């Protein structure tokens, strides 16, 4: 079923660096691409980042490594 979904990227300090998705999405598979830039369009450095995916009552946070 359709639910409000957010996909956000955080740095290791827990600061929000980019919101990729903030919308009501229909059921099914979806994809999003992060270009390594913050909300202002400035490029971020290589390192560890976290993404948090929330959809309805579910929430998942995972670690990722950006290598340039």
mmCIF file of C-alpha atoms in Angstrom:
data_model
loop_
_atom_site.group_PDB
_atom_site.id
_atom_site.type_symbol
_atom_site.label_atom_id
_atom_site.label_comp_id
_atom_site.label_asym_id
_atom_site.label_seq_id
_atom_site.Cartn_x
_atom_site.Cartn_y
_atom_site.Cartn_z
ATOM 1 C CA UNK A 1 0.000 0.000 0.000
ATOM 2 C CA UNK A 2 1.071 3.591 -0.475
ATOM 3 C CA UNK A 3 2.882 5.103 2.499
ATOM 4 C CA UNK A 4 4.832 8.247 3.382
ATOM 5 C CA UNK A 5 8.491 7.413 2.738
ATOM 6 C CA UNK A 6 11.706 9.269 3.545
ATOM 7 C CA UNK A 7 15.283 8.427 2.631
ATOM 8 C CA UNK A 8 17.900 10.617 4.301
ATOM 9 C CA UNK A 9 21.711 10.626 4.371
ATOM 10 C CA UNK A 10 23.612 11.493 7.581
ATOM 11 C CA UNK A 11 27.294 12.002 8.369
ATOM 12 C CA UNK A 12 29.093 10.275 11.262
ATOM 13 C CA UNK A 13 28.156 13.161 13.584
ATOM 14 C CA UNK A 14 24.476 12.434 12.960
ATOM 15 C CA UNK A 15 23.961 15.600 10.940
ATOM 16 C CA UNK A 16 21.547 15.441 8.025
ATOM 17 C CA UNK A 17 23.430 16.032 4.779
ATOM 18 C CA UNK A 18 20.831 15.146 2.127
ATOM 19 C CA UNK A 19 17.175 14.132 1.803
ATOM 20 C CA UNK A 20 16.775 11.936 -1.272
ATOM 21 C CA UNK A 21 13.110 10.972 -0.916
ATOM 22 C CA UNK A 22 10.288 12.613 1.030
ATOM 23 C CA UNK A 23 7.058 11.562 -0.638
ATOM 24 C CA UNK A 24 4.066 9.273 -0.628
ATOM 25 C CA UNK A 25 5.165 6.208 -2.622
ATOM 26 C CA UNK A 26 3.039 3.395 -3.981
ATOM 27 C CA UNK A 27 3.775 -0.210 -3.040
ATOM 28 C CA UNK A 28 6.568 -1.837 -5.018
ATOM 29 C CA UNK A 29 10.267 -1.465 -5.709
ATOM 30 C CA UNK A 30 11.807 1.997 -5.960
ATOM 31 C CA UNK A 31 15.336 3.319 -6.345
ATOM 32 C CA UNK A 32 17.201 6.521 -5.552
ATOM 33 C CA UNK A 33 20.678 7.683 -6.530
ATOM 34 C CA UNK A 34 22.864 9.913 -4.372
ATOM 35 C CA UNK A 35 25.459 11.936 -6.267
ATOM 36 C CA UNK A 36 27.640 12.591 -3.189
ATOM 37 C CA UNK A 37 26.452 16.173 -2.742
ATOM 38 C CA UNK A 38 24.765 17.840 0.216
ATOM 39 C CA UNK A 39 21.509 19.852 0.238
ATOM 40 C CA UNK A 40 23.358 22.922 -1.091
ATOM 41 C CA UNK A 41 24.917 21.032 -4.003
ATOM 42 C CA UNK A 42 28.401 21.029 -2.472
ATOM 43 C CA UNK A 43 30.402 17.812 -2.950
ATOM 44 C CA UNK A 44 31.108 15.803 0.193
ATOM 45 C CA UNK A 45 34.318 13.983 0.978
ATOM 46 C CA UNK A 46 34.980 10.262 0.950
ATOM 47 C CA UNK A 47 34.064 8.496 4.165
ATOM 48 C CA UNK A 48 31.365 6.728 6.111
ATOM 49 C CA UNK A 49 27.771 7.908 5.874
ATOM 50 C CA UNK A 50 24.487 6.488 7.108
ATOM 51 C CA UNK A 51 21.154 6.279 5.346
ATOM 52 C CA UNK A 52 17.823 6.056 7.116
ATOM 53 C CA UNK A 53 14.820 4.702 5.249
ATOM 54 C CA UNK A 54 11.427 5.248 6.864
ATOM 55 C CA UNK A 55 8.187 3.987 5.389
ATOM 56 C CA UNK A 56 5.074 4.081 7.504
ATOM 57 C CA UNK A 57 5.923 2.557 10.911
ATOM 58 C CA UNK A 58 9.085 0.831 9.609
ATOM 59 C CA UNK A 59 12.534 2.363 9.906
ATOM 60 C CA UNK A 60 15.948 1.057 8.873
ATOM 61 C CA UNK A 61 19.378 2.652 9.258
ATOM 62 C CA UNK A 62 22.452 1.290 7.490
ATOM 63 C CA UNK A 63 26.057 2.327 7.018
ATOM 64 C CA UNK A 64 27.654 3.007 3.648
ATOM 65 C CA UNK A 65 31.085 4.069 2.429
ATOM 66 C CA UNK A 66 31.543 6.715 -0.241
ATOM 67 C CA UNK A 67 34.790 6.342 -2.164
ATOM 68 C CA UNK A 68 35.829 8.932 -4.714
#
